[in-house]
CSV table of C-alpha atoms in Angstrom, one decimal:
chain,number,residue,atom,x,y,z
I,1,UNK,CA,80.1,103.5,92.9
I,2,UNK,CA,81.8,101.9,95.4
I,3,UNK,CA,80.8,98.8,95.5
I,4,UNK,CA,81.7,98.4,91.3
I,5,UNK,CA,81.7,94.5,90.5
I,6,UNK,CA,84.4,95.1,87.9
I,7,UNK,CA,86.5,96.8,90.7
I,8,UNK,CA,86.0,93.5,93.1
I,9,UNK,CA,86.7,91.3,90.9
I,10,UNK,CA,90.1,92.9,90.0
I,11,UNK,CA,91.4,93.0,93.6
I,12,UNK,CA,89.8,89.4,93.8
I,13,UNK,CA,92.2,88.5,90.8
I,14,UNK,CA,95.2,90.5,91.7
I,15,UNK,CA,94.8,88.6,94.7
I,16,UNK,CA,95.4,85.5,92.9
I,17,UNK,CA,98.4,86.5,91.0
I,18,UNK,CA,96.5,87.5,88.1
I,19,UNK,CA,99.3,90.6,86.2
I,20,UNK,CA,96.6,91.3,83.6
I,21,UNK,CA,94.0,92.4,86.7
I,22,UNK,CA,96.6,94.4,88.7
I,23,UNK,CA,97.8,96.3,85.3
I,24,UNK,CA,93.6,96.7,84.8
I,25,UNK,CA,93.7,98.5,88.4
I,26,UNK,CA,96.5,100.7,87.8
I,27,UNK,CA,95.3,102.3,84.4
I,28,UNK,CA,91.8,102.6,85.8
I,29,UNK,CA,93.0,104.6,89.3
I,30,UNK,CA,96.4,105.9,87.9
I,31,UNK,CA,94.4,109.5,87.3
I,32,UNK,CA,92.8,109.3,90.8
I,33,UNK,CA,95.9,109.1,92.4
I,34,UNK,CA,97.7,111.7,89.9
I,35,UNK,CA,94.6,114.1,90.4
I,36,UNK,CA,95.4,113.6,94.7
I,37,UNK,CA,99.2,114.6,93.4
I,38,UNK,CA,97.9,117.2,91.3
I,39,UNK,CA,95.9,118.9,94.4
I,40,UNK,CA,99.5,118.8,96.5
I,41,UNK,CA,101.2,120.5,93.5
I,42,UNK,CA,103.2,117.3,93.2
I,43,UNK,CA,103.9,117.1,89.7
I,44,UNK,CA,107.1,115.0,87.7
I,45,UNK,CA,109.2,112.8,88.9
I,46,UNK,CA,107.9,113.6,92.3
I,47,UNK,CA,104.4,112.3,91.6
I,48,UNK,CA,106.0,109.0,90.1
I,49,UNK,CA,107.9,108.8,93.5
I,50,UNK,CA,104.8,109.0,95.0
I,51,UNK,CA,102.8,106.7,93.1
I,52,UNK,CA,105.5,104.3,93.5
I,53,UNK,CA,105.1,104.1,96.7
I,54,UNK,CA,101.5,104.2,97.1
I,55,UNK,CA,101.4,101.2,94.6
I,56,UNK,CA,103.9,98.6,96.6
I,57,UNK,CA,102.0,99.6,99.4
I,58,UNK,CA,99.1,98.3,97.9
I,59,UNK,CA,101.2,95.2,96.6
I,60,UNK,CA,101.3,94.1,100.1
I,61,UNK,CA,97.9,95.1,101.3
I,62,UNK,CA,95.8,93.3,98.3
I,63,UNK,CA,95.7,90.0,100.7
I,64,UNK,CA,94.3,92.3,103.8
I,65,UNK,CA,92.2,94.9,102.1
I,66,UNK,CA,89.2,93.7,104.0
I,67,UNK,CA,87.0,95.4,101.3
I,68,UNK,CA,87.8,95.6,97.5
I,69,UNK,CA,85.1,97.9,96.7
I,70,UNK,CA,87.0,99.9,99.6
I,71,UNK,CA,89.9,100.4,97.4
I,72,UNK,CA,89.7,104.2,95.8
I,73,UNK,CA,89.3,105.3,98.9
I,74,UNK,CA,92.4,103.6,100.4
I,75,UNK,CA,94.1,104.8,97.3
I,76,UNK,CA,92.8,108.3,98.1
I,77,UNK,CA,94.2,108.2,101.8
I,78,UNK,CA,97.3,106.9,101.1
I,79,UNK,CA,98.5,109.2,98.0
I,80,UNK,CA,97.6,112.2,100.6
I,81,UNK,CA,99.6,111.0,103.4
I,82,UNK,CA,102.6,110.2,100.7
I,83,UNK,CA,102.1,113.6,99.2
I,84,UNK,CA,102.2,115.4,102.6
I,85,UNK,CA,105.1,113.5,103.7
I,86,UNK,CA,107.2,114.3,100.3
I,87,UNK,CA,106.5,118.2,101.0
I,88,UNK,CA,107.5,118.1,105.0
I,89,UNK,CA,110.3,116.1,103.8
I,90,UNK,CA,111.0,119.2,101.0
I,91,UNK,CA,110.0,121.7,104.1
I,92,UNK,CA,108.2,122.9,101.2
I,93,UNK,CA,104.8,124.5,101.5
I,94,UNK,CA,101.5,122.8,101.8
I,95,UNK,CA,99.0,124.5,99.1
I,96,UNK,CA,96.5,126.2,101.1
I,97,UNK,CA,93.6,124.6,99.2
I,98,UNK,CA,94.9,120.9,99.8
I,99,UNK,CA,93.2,118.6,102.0
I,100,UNK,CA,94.6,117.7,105.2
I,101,UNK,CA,94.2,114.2,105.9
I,102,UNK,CA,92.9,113.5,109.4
I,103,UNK,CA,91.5,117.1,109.9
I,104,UNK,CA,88.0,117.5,110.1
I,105,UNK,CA,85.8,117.0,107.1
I,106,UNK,CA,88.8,114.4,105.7
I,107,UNK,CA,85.8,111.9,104.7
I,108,UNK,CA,83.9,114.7,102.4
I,109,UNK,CA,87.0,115.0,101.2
I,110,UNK,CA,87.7,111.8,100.3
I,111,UNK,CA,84.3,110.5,99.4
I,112,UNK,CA,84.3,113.8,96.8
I,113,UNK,CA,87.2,112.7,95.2
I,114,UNK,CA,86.3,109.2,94.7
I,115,UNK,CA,83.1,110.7,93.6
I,116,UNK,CA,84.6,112.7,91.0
I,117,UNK,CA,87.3,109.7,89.7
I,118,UNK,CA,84.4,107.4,89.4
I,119,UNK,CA,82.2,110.1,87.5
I,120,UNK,CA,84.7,110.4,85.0
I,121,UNK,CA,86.3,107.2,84.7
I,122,UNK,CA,82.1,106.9,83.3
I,123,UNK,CA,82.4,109.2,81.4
I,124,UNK,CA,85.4,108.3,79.3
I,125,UNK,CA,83.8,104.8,79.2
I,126,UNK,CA,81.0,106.4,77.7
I,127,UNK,CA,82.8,108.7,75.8
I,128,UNK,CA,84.8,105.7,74.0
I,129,UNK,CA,81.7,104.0,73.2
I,130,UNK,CA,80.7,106.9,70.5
I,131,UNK,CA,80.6,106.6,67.0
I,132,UNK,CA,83.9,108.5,65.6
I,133,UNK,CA,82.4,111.2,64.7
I,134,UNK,CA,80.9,112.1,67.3
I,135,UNK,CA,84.3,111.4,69.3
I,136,UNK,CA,85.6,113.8,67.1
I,137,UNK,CA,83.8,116.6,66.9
I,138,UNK,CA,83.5,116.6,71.0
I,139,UNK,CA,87.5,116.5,71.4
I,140,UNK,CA,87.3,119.4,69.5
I,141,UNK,CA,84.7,121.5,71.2
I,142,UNK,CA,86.2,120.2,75.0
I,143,UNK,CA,89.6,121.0,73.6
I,144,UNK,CA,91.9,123.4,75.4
I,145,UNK,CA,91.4,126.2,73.7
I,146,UNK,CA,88.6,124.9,72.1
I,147,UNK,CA,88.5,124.7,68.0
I,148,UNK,CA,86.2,127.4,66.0
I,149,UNK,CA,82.9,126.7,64.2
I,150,UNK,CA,85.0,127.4,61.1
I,151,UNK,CA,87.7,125.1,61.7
I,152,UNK,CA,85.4,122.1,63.2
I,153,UNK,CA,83.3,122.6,59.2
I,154,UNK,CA,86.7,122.6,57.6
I,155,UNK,CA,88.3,119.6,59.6
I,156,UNK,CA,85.4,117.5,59.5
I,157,UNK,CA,83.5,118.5,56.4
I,158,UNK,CA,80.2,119.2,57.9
I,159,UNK,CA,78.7,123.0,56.7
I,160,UNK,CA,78.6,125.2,60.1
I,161,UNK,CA,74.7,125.4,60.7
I,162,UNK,CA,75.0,121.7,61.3
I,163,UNK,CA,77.2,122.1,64.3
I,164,UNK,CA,75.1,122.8,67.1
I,165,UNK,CA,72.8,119.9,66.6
I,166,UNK,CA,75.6,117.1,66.0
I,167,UNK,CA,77.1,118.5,69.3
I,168,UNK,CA,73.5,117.9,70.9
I,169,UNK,CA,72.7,114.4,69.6
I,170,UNK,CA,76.4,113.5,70.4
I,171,UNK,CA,76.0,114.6,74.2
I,172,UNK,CA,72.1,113.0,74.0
I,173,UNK,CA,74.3,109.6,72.7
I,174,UNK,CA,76.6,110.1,75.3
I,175,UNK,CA,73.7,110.4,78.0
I,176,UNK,CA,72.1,107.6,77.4
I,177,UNK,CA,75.2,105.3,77.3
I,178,UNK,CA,75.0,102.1,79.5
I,179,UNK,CA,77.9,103.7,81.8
I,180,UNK,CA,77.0,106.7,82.1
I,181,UNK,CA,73.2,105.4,82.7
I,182,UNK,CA,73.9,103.8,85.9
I,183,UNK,CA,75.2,107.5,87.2
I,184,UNK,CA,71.9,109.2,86.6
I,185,UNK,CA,69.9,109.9,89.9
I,186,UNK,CA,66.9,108.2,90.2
Z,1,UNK,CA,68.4,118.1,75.2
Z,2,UNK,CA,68.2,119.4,78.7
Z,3,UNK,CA,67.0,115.8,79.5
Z,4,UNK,CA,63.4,117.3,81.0
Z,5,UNK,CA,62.3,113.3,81.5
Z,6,UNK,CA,61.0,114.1,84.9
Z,7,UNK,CA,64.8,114.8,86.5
Z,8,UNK,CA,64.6,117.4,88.7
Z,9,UNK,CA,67.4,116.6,90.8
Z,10,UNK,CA,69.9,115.6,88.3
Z,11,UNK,CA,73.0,117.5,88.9
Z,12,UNK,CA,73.9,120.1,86.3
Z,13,UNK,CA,76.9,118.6,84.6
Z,14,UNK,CA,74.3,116.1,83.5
Z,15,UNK,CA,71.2,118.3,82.4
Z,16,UNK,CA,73.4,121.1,80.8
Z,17,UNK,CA,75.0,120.7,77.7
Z,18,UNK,CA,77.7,123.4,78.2
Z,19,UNK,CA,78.6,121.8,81.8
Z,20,UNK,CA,78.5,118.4,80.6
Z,21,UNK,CA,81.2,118.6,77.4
Z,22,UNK,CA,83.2,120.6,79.9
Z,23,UNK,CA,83.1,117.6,82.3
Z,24,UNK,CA,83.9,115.3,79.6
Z,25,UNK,CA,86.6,117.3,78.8
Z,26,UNK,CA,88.4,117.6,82.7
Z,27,UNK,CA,87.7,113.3,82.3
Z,28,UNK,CA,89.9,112.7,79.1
Z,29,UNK,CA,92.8,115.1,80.0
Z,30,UNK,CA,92.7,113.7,83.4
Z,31,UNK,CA,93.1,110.1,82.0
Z,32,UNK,CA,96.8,111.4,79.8
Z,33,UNK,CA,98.8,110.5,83.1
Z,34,UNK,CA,102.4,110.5,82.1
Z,35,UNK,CA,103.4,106.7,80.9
Z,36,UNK,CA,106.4,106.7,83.3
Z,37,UNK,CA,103.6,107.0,86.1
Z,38,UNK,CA,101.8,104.2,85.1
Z,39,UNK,CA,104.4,102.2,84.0
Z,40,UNK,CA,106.1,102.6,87.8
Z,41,UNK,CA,102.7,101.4,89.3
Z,42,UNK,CA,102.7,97.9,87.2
Z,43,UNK,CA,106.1,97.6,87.6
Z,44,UNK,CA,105.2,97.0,91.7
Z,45,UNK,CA,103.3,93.8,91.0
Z,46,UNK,CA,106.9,92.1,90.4
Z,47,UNK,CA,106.8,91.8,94.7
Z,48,UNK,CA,103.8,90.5,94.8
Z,49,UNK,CA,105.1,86.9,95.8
Z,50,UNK,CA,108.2,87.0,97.0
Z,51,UNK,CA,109.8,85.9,99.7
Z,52,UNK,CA,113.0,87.2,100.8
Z,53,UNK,CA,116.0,85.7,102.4
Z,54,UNK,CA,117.5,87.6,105.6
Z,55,UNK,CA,121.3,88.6,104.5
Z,56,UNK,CA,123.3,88.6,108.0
Z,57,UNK,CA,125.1,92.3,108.8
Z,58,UNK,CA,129.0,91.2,108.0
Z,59,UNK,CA,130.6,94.7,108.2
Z,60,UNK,CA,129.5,98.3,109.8
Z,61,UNK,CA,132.4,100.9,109.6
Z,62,UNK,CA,130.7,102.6,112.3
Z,63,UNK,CA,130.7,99.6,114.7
Z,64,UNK,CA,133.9,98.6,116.7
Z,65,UNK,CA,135.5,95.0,114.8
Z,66,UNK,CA,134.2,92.4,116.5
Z,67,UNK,CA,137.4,90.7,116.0
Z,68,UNK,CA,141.0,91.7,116.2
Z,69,UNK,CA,141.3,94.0,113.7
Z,70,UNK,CA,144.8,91.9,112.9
Z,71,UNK,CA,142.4,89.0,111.6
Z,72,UNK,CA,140.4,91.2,109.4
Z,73,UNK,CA,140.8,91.2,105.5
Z,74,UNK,CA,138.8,94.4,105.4
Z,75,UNK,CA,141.1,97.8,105.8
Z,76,UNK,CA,139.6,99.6,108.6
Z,77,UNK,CA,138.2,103.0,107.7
Z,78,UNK,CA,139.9,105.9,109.4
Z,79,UNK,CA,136.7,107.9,109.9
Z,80,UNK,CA,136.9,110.0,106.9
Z,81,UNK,CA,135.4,108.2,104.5
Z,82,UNK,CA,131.5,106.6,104.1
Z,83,UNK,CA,130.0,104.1,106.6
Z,84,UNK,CA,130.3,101.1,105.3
Z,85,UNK,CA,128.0,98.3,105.6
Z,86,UNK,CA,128.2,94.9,104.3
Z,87,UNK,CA,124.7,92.3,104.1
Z,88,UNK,CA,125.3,88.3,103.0
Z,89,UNK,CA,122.9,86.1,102.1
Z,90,UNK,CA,124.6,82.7,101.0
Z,91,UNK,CA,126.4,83.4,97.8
Z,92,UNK,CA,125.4,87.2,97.2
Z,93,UNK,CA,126.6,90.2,99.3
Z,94,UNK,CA,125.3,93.3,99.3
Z,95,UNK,CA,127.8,96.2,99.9
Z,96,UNK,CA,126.5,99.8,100.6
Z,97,UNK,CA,128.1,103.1,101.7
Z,98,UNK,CA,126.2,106.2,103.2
Z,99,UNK,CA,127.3,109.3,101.4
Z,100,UNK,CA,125.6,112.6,102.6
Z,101,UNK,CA,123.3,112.7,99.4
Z,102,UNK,CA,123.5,109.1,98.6
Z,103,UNK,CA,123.4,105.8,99.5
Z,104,UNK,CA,125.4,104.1,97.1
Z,105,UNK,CA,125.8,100.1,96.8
Z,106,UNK,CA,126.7,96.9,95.1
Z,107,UNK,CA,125.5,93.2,94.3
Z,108,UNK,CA,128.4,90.9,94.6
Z,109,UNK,CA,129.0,88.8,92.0
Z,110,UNK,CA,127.9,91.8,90.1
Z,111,UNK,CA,124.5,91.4,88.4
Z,112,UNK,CA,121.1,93.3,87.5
Z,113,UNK,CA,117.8,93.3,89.6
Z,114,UNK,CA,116.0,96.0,91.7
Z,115,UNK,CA,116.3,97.1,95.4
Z,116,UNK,CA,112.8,97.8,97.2
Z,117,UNK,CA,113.5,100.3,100.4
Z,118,UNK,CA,111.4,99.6,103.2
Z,119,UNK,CA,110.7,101.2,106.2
Z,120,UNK,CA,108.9,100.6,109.6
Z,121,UNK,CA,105.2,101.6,107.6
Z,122,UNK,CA,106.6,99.1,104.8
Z,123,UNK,CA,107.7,99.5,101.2
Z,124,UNK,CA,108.6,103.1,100.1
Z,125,UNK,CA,110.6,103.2,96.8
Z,126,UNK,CA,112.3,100.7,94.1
Z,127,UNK,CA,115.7,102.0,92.6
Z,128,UNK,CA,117.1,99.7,89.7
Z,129,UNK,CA,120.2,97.8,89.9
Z,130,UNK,CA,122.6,98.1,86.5
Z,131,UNK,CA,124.3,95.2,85.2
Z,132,UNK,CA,127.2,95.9,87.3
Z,133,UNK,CA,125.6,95.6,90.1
Z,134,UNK,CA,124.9,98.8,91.2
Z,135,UNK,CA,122.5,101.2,92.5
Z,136,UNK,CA,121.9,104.2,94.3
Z,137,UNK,CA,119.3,105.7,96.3
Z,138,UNK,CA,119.1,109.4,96.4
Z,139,UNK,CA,118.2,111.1,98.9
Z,140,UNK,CA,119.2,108.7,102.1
Z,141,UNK,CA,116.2,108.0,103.7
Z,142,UNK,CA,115.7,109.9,106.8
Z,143,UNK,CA,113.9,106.9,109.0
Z,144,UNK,CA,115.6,103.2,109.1
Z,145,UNK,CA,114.7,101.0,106.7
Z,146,UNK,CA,116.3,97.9,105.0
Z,147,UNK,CA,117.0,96.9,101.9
Z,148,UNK,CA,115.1,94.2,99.5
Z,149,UNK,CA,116.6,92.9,96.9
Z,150,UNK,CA,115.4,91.1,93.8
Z,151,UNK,CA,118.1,90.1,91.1
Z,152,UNK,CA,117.4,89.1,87.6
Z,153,UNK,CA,118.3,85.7,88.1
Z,154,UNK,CA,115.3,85.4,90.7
Z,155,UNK,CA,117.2,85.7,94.4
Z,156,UNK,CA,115.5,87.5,96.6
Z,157,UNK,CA,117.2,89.0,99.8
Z,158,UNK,CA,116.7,91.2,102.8
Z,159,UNK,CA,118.8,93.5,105.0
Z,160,UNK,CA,118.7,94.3,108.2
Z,161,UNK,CA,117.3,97.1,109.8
Z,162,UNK,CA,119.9,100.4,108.8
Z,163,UNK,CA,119.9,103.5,110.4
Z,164,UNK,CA,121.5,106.3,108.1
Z,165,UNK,CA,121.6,109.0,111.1
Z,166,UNK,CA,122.2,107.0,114.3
């Protein structure tokens, strides 16, 4: 959603001086731009080099950013340039699977991502709007590795048969949330 | 639960409950970003607004004196040491020496703030500035840039253009 009112009226505020707004745009894009480092296999304190820089970049370009709701992608652009720039700099290898900005196909590339980042910056709206139990009983099915039937019963004191259905209504809940709503094709 | 409301283009992380918690999943471990990450990009507001002072060149080992060398406080470096190169701005200077791995330099009078290196495509990393009054920047850059700095008591200077490989 590119054109996101919330997002526009952040860089609008930024713009202003407003810290509050410009902390608001950071936590909300800080996993775009760490998923872009991610897909360079820029991890540590390389990444936070490279955030740094993307994010004083964007200091100085809040005034000329001719269009807020233009900003992910901007983000996008400018953590893969930063990224590739790092690993020439390294003479280290570019991962096969990364995208290279300005080849062909850069703007599926880009649009994809923001895509993605806005999909599941939705989603964890959504997913924070839950009851608690609900909230906890999905951490534990999407955890890495994910918990047992057995252990879910024990932890949360439900009997295993009931499970299944909580994990429906609780994806149903999540569905029909007012965030994740406005992501649902027409 | 598969959503069957009439959406038959609805893409299948959404219809399918398996796809969909899996999705969720990739969202909430994509959102634990390490705090230092975050913490770097709020910390870049701070140069939002300001406006620096040009601090004149004053010294470069690397350039002939431009004065009698007799007339010079300064020692003159014999070539075996680090360039030298010296930035004033009214009352602060800003000292720094190019080391192979390094660039190394001091506030005078010694005092905390941060240096912002710039170069030609504009800002590229902030490096804090101890009490003492120095900092380092590691690696040296390999294009020009200058130096901005921001002490704690609100000054706000710039360098001129340096050139760590001329």
């Amino acid at each position: 959603m590119r054109d996101d009112p919330v997002v526009v009226d952040l860089v609008l505020r930024a713009r202003e001086g407003d810290a509050a707004a410009w902390d608001a745009i950071v936590e909300r894009y800080a996993p775009l731009v760490w998923g872009v480092c991610g897909r360079y296999r820029v991890t540590g304190s390389d990444a936070d080099d490279v955030a740094g820089g993307v994010w004083l970049r964007l200091v100085e370009r809040l005034d000329t950013l001719h269009e807020p709701a233009a900003l992910p992608g901007w983000l996008v652009r400018t953590t893969q340039r930063q990224c590739l720039q790092l690993l020439r700099a390294r003479k280290r290898q570019v991962p096969v699977d990364a995208p290279e900005p300005g080849a062909r196909g850069e703007e599926d590339g880009v649009d994809g991502e923001i895509l993605v980042a806005e999909r599941r910056h939705a989603l964890r709206t959504a997913f924070a709007e839950l009851p608690a139990r609900c909230r906890e009983l999905l951490s534990m099915l999407f955890a890495e590795p994910p918990a047992s039937y057995a252990e879910i019963s024990a932890a949360l004191g439900v009997p295993v048969g009931a499970i299944g259905p909580s994990r429906g209504r609780c994806l149903d809940r999540l569905r029909r949330s007012r965030a994740l709503a406005a992501l649902q094709p027409a | 639960m598969d959503g069957g409301d009439g959406v038959t283009d609805a893409p299948s992380w959404w219809d399918d409950d398996d796809r969909l918690l899996e999705e969720l999943g990739h969202a909430v471990r994509e959102a634990r970003v390490p705090e230092s990450f975050v913490r770097a990009g709020k910390a870049a507001f701070a140069w939002r607004t300001v406006d620096a002072e040009l601090a004149e060149l004053q010294l470069d080992s690397l350039l002939p004196a431009r004065e009698p060398a007799g007339l010079r406080d300064e020692p003159r470096p014999d070539g075996s040491g680090p360039r030298v190169l010296s930035f004033a701005a009214g009352e602060l200077s800003i000292e720094a020496e190019i080391h192979p791995d390094a660039v190394r330099g001091q506030l005078v009078p010694a005092q905390s703030g941060a240096v912002l290196v710039r170069d030609d495509d504009g800002p590229v990393r902030e490096v804090p500035v101890d009490e003492v009054g120095w900092f380092v920047i590691e690696p040296v850059p390999a294009r020009r840039f200058r130096l901005h700095v921001r002490t704690s008591a609100g000054a706000s200077v710039i360098t001129g253009w340096i050139d760590a490989r001329p």
